[in-house]
XYZ file of N, CA and C in Angstrom:
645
model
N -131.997 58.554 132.484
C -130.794 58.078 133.162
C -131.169 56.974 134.159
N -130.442 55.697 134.261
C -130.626 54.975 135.046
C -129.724 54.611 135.879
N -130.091 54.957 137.133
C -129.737 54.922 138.315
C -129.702 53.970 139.412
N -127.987 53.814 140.086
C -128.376 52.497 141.153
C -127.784 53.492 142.418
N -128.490 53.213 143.281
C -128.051 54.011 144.536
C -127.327 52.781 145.294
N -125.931 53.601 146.335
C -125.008 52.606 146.382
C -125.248 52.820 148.126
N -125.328 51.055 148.838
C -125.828 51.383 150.192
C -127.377 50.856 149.878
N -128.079 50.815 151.235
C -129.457 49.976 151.491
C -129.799 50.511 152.829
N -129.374 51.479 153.276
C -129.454 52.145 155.093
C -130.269 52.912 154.957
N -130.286 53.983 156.020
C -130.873 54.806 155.885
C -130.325 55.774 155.735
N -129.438 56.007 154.931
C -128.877 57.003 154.260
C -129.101 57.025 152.938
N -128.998 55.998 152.598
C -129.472 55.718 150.966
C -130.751 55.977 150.841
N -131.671 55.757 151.890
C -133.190 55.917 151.680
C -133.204 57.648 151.212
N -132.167 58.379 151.975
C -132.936 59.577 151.942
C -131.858 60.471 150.690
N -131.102 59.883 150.552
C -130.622 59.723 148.745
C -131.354 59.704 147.963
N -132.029 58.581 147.905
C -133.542 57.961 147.010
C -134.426 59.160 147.217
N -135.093 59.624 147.993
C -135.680 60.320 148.107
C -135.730 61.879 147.428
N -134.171 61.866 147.810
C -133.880 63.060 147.060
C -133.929 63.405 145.388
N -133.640 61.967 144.948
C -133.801 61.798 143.600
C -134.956 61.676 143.344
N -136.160 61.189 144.060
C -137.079 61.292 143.854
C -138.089 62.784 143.552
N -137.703 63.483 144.678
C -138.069 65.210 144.509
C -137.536 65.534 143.394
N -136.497 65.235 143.058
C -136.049 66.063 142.023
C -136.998 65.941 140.531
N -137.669 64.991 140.521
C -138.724 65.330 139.617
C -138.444 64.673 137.702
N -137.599 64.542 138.516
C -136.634 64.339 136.881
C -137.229 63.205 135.762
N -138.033 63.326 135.044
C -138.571 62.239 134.119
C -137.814 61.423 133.575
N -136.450 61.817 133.673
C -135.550 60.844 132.470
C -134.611 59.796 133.749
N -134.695 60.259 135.213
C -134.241 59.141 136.429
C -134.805 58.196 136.254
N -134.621 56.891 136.481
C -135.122 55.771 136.598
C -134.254 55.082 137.263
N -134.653 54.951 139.167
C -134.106 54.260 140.092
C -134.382 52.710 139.745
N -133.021 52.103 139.614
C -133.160 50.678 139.095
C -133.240 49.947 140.910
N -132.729 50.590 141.973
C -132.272 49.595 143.082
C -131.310 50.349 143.753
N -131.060 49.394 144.792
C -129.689 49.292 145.697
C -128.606 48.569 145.801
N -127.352 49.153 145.799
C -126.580 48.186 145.611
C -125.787 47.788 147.296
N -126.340 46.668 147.604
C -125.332 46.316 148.909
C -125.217 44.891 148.839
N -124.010 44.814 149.654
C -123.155 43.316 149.062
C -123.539 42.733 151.074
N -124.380 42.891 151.632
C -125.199 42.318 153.078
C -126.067 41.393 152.190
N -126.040 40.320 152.662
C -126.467 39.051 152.232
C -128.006 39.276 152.865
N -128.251 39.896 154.129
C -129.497 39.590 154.764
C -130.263 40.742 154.185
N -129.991 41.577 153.102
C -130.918 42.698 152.686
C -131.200 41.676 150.832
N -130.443 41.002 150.753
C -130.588 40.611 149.387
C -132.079 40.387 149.595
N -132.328 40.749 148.189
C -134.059 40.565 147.686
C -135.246 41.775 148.292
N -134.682 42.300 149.743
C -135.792 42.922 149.802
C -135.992 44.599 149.309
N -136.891 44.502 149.540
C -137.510 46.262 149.118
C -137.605 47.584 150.053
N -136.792 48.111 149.631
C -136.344 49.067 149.889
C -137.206 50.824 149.339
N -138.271 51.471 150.253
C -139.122 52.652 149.314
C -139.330 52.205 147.731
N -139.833 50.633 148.100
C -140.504 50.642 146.300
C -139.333 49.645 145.749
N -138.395 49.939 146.049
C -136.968 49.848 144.785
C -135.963 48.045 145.287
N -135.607 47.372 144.593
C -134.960 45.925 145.097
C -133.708 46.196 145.025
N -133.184 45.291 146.396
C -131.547 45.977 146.687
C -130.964 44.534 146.341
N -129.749 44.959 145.553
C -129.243 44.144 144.673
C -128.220 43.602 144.973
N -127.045 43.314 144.634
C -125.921 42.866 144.952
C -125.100 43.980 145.381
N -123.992 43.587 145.670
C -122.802 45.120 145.728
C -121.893 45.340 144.240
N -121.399 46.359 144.346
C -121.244 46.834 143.193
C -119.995 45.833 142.576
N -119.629 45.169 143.324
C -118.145 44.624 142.485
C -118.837 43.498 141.502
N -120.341 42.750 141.879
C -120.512 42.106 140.871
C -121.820 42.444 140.497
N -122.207 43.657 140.669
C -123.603 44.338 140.028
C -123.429 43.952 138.222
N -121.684 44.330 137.698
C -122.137 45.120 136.450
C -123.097 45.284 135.302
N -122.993 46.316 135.890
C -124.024 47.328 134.919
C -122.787 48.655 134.524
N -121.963 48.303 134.437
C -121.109 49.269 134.100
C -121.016 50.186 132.664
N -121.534 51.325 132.518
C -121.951 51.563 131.304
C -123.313 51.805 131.152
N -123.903 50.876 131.601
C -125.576 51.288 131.684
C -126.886 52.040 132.910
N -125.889 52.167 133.892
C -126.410 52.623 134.857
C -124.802 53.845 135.597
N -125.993 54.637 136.197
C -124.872 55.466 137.317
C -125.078 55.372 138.417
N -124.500 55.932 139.174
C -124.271 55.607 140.325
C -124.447 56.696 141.480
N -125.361 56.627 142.326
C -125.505 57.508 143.648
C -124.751 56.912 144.780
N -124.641 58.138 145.189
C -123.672 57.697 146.870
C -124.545 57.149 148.177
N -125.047 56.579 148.906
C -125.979 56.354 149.543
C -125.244 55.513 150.603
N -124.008 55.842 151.602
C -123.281 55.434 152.296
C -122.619 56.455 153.252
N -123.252 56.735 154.675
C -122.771 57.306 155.672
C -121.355 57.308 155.919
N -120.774 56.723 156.186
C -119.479 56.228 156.863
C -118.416 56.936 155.659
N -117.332 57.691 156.084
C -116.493 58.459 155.059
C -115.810 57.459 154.410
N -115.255 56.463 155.290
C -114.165 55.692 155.231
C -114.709 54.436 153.950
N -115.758 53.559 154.350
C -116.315 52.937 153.506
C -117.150 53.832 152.439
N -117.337 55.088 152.042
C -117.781 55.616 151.325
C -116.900 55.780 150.343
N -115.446 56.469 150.724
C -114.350 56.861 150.335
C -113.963 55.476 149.034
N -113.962 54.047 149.823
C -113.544 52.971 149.206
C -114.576 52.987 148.128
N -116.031 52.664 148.770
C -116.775 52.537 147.236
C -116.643 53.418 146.473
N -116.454 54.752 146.376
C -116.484 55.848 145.671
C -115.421 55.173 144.801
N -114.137 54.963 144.814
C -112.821 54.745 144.252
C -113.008 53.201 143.436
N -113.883 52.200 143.927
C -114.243 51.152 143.400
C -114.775 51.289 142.480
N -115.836 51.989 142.770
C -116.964 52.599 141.137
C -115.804 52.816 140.119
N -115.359 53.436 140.101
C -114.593 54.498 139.714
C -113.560 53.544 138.449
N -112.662 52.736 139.239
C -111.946 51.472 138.689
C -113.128 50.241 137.928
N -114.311 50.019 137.997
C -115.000 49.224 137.922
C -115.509 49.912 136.312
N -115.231 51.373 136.004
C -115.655 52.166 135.151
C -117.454 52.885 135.261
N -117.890 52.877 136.258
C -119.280 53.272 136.668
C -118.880 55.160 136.669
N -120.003 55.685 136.213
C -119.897 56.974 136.393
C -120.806 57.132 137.915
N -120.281 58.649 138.494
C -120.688 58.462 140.164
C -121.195 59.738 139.582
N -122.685 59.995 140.101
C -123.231 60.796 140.157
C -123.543 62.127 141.263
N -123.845 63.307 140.747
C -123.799 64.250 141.994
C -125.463 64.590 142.171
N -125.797 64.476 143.132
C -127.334 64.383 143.902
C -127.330 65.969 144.409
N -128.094 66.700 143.953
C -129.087 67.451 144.660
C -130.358 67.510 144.508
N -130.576 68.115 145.982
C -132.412 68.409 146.325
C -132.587 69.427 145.875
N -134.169 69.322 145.387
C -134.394 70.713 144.586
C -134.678 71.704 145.609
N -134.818 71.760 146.698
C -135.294 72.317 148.112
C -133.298 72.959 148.570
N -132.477 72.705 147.825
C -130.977 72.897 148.470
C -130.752 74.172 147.684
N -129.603 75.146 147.746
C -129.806 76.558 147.505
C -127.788 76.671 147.517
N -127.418 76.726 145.743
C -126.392 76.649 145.690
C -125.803 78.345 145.016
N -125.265 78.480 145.549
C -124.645 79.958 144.984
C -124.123 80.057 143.965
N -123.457 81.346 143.531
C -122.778 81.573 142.614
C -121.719 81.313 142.714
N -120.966 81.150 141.495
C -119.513 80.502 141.391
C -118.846 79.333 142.596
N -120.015 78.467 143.222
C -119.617 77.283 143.672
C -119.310 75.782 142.829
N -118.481 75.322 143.444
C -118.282 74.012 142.420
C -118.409 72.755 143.477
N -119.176 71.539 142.831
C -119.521 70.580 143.416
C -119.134 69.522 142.611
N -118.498 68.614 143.544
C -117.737 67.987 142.443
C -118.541 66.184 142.523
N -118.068 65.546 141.646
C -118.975 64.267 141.253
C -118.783 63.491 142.850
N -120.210 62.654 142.743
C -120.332 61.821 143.819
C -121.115 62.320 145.226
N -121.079 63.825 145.005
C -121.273 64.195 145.819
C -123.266 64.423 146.067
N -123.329 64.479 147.498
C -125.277 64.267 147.472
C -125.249 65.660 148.558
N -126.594 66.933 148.158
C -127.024 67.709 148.942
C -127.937 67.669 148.992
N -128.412 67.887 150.354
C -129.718 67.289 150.738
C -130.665 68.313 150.941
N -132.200 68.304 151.353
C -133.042 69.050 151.445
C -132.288 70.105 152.484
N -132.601 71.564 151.989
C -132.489 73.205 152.693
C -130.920 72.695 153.059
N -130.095 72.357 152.373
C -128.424 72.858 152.707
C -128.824 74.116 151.807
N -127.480 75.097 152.152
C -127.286 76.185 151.902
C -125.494 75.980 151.205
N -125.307 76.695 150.402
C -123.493 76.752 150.393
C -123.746 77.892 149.642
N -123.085 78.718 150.260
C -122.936 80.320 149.842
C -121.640 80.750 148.766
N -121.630 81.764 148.036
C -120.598 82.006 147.314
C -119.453 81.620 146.676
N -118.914 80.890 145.771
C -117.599 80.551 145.964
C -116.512 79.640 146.525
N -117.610 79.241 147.000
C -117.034 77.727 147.507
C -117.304 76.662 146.866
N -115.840 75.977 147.504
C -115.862 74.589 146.382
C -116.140 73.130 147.129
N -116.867 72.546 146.852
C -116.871 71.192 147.424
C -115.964 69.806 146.688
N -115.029 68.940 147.144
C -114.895 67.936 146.649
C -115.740 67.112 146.526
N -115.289 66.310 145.814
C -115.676 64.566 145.747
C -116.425 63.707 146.471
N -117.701 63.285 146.435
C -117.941 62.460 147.492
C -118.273 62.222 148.792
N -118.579 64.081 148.654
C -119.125 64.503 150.322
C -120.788 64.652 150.155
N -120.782 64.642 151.446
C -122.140 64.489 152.070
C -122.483 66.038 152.580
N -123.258 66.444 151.942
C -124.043 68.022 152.893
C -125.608 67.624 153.361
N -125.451 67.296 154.560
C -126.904 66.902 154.538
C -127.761 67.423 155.221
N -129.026 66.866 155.400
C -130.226 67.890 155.921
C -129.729 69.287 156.883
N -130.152 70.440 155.989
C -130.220 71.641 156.390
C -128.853 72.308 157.353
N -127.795 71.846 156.802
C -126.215 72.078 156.909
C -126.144 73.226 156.372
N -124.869 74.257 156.421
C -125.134 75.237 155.580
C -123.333 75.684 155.483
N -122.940 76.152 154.613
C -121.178 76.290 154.424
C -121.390 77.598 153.828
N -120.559 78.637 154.308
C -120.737 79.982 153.295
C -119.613 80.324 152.704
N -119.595 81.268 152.382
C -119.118 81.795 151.027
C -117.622 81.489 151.349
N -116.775 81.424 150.203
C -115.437 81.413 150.050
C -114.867 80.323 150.738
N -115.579 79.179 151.113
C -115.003 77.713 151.760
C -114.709 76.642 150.584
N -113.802 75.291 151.606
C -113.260 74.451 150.792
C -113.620 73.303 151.411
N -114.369 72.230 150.938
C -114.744 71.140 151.475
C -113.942 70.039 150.958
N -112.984 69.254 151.522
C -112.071 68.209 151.021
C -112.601 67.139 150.583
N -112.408 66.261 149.689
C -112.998 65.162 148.930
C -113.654 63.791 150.579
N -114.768 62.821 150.090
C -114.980 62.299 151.199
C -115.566 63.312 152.499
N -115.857 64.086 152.856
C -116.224 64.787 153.912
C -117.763 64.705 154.130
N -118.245 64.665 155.164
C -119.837 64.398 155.724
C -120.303 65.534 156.640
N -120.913 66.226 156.564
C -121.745 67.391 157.247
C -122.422 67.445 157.703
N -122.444 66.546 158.951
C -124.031 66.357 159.016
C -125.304 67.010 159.607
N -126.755 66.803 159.823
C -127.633 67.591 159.852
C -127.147 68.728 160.722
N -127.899 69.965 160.047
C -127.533 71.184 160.985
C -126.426 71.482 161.564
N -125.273 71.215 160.362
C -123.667 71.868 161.191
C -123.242 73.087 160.150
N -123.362 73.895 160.502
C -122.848 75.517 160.259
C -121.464 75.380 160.012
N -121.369 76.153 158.959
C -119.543 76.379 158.491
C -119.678 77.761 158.085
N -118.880 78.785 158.900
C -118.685 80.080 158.260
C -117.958 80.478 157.327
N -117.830 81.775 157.209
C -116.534 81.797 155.610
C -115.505 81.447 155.799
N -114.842 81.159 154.874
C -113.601 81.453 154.679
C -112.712 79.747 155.267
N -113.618 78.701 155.391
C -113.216 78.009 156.327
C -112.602 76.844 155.231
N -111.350 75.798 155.608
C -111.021 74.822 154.727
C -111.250 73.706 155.763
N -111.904 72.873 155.130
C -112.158 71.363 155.886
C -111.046 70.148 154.674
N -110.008 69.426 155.484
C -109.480 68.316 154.810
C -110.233 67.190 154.860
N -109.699 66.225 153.951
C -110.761 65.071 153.440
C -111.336 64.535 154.420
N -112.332 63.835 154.225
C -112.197 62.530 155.172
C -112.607 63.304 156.501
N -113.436 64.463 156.993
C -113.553 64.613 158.084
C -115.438 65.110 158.246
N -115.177 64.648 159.538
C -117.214 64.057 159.839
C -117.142 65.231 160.695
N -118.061 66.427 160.371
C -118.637 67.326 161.037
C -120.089 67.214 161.835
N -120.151 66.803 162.994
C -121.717 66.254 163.652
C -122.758 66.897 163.660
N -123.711 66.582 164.074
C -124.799 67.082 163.989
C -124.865 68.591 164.942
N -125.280 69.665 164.042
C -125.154 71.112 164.843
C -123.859 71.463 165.431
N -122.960 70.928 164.907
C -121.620 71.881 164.783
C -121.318 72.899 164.013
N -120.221 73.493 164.623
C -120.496 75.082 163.979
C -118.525 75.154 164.432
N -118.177 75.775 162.745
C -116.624 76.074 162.872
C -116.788 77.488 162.484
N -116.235 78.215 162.820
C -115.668 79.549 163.041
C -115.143 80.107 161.944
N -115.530 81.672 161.348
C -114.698 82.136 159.955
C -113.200 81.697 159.863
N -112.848 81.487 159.013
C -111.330 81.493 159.102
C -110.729 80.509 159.490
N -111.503 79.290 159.859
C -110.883 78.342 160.693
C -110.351 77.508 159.282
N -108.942 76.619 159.489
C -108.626 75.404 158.788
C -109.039 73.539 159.783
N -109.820 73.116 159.525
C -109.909 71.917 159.915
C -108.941 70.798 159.254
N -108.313 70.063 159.413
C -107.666 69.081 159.561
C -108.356 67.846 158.330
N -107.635 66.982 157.916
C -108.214 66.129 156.925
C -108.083 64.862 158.477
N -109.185 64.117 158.017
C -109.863 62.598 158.797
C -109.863 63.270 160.475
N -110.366 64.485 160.548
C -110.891 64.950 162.239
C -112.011 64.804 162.020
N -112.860 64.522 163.266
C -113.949 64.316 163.678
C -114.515 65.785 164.804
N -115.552 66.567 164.542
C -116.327 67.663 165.066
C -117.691 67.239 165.699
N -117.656 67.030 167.216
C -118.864 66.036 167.987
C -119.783 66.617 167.337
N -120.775 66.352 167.665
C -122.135 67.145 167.528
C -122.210 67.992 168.663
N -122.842 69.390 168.461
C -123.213 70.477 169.088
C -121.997 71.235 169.234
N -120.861 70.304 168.999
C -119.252 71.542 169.359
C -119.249 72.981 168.517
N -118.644 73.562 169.263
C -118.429 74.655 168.396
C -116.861 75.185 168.463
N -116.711 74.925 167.053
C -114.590 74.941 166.758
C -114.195 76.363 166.797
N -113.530 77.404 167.516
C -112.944 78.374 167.889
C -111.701 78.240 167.354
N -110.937 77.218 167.394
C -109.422 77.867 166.860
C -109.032 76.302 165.762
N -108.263 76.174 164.644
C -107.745 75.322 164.102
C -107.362 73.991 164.856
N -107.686 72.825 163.689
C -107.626 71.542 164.368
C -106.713 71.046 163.315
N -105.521 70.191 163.793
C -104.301 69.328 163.215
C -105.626 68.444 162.560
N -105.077 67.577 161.452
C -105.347 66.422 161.568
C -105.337 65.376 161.844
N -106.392 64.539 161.849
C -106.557 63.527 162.815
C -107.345 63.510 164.145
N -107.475 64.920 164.366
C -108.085 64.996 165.905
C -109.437 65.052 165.729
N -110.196 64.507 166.986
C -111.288 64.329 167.696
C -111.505 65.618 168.641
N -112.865 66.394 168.786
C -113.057 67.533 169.216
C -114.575 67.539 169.583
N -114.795 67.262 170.512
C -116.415 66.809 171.314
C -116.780 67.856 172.288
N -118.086 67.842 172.671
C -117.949 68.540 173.945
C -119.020 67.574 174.707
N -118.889 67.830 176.125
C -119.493 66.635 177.302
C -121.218 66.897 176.265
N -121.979 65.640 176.646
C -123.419 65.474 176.689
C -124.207 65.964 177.418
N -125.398 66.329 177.312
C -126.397 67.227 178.222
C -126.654 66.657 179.360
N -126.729 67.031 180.530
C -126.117 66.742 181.753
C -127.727 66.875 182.608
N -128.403 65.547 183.009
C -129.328 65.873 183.964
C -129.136 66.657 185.613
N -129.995 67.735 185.306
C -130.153 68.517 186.069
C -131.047 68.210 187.434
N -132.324 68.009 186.923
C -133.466 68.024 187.509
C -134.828 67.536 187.203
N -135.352 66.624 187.655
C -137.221 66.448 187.100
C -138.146 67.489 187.379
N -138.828 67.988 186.263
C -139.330 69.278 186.479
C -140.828 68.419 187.069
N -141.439 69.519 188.066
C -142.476 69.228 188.441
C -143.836 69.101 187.907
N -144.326 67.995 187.850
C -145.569 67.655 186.897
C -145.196 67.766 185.595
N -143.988 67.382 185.111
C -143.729 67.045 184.040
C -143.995 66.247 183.181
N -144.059 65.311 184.065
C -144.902 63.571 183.339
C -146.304 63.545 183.635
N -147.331 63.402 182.756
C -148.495 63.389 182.860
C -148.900 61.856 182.905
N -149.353 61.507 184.144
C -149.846 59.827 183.824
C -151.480 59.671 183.360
């Protein structure tokens, strides 16, 4: 199978990567596809980043990885591929640990030690990434990003389009909102409308501990 990973960041790097673990003899990473004029030509872990996908085609002869942070511009390329006739591929790490009767749907990339427990379904085009974990009987909305180390308990529905931060943690039972945003470190206690933003303050200097700094 030959493969163009979509994006040139460092999100795509660790896309690439993932395809790389996976071991797979019949992958063959052709490149990157980003339409940034100042990445044209260079090299990217080995691999040359190419044009963007509207005038890549290779339509038909290559597939397509997701390798784009941002929901919103992810969301668009995802739907571009799509019209352009490119098949979008679903990425997992062989290090990721998928349950029984879960469904993961195309486009979508899981990354090294995610977890998704039982019965849960993921849409389209989401992101589970480094060592995230969703359990049993959840619903992940198409477009959605997880990012490192954010905990989802059972039973929980996340709508599209919404960025869970780094080490957030939503609550059994909770419904999240489609295009809300979950800061990093928050932890969601009761249902969020959509649309909303839900942070908590930044770590707050206290004190210089004594002989802390070694000169």
């Amino acid at each position: 199978m030959r493969v163009v990973i979509v994006g040139a960041g460092g999100h795509a790097k660790v896309v690439c990567d993932a395809l790389l673990a996976s071991g797979a003899a019949e992958t063959d990473i052709v490149g990157f596809a980003d339409d940034n004029p100042e990445l044209a030509g260079r090299m990217v872990l080995g691999f040359p980043v190419l044009t963007g996908i509207d005038s890549l085609g290779l339509a038909g002869s290559v597939s397509l990885a997701m390798g784009v942070g941002d929901n919103a511009a992810r969301r668009h390329l995802f739907d571009s591929a799509r019209v352009l006739g490119y098949t979008v591929m679903t990425v997992v790490h062989p290090q990721a640990v998928i349950g029984r009767g879960c469904r993961v749907g195309s486009g979508t990339v899981v990354l090294a030690n995610v977890v998704v427990n039982a019965d849960t379904t993921v849409g389209d085009n989401v992101i589970l990434n480094t060592a995230c974990s969703v359990d049993h009987d959840c619903f992940v909305g198409a477009h959605c990003h997880l990012a490192p180390g954010a905990t989802v308990a059972g039973g929980v529905r996340i709508g599209e389009e919404t960025l869970l931060g780094i080490g957030s943690t939503v609550m059994p039972g909770l419904s999240i909102g489609a295009g809300c945003v979950v800061g990093a470190g928050a932890v969601r206690l009761t249902h969020l409308k959509a649309g909303c933003v839900a942070v908590v303050f930044p770590a707050r200097f206290i004190k210089q501990r004594p002989g802390g700094i070694r000169g």
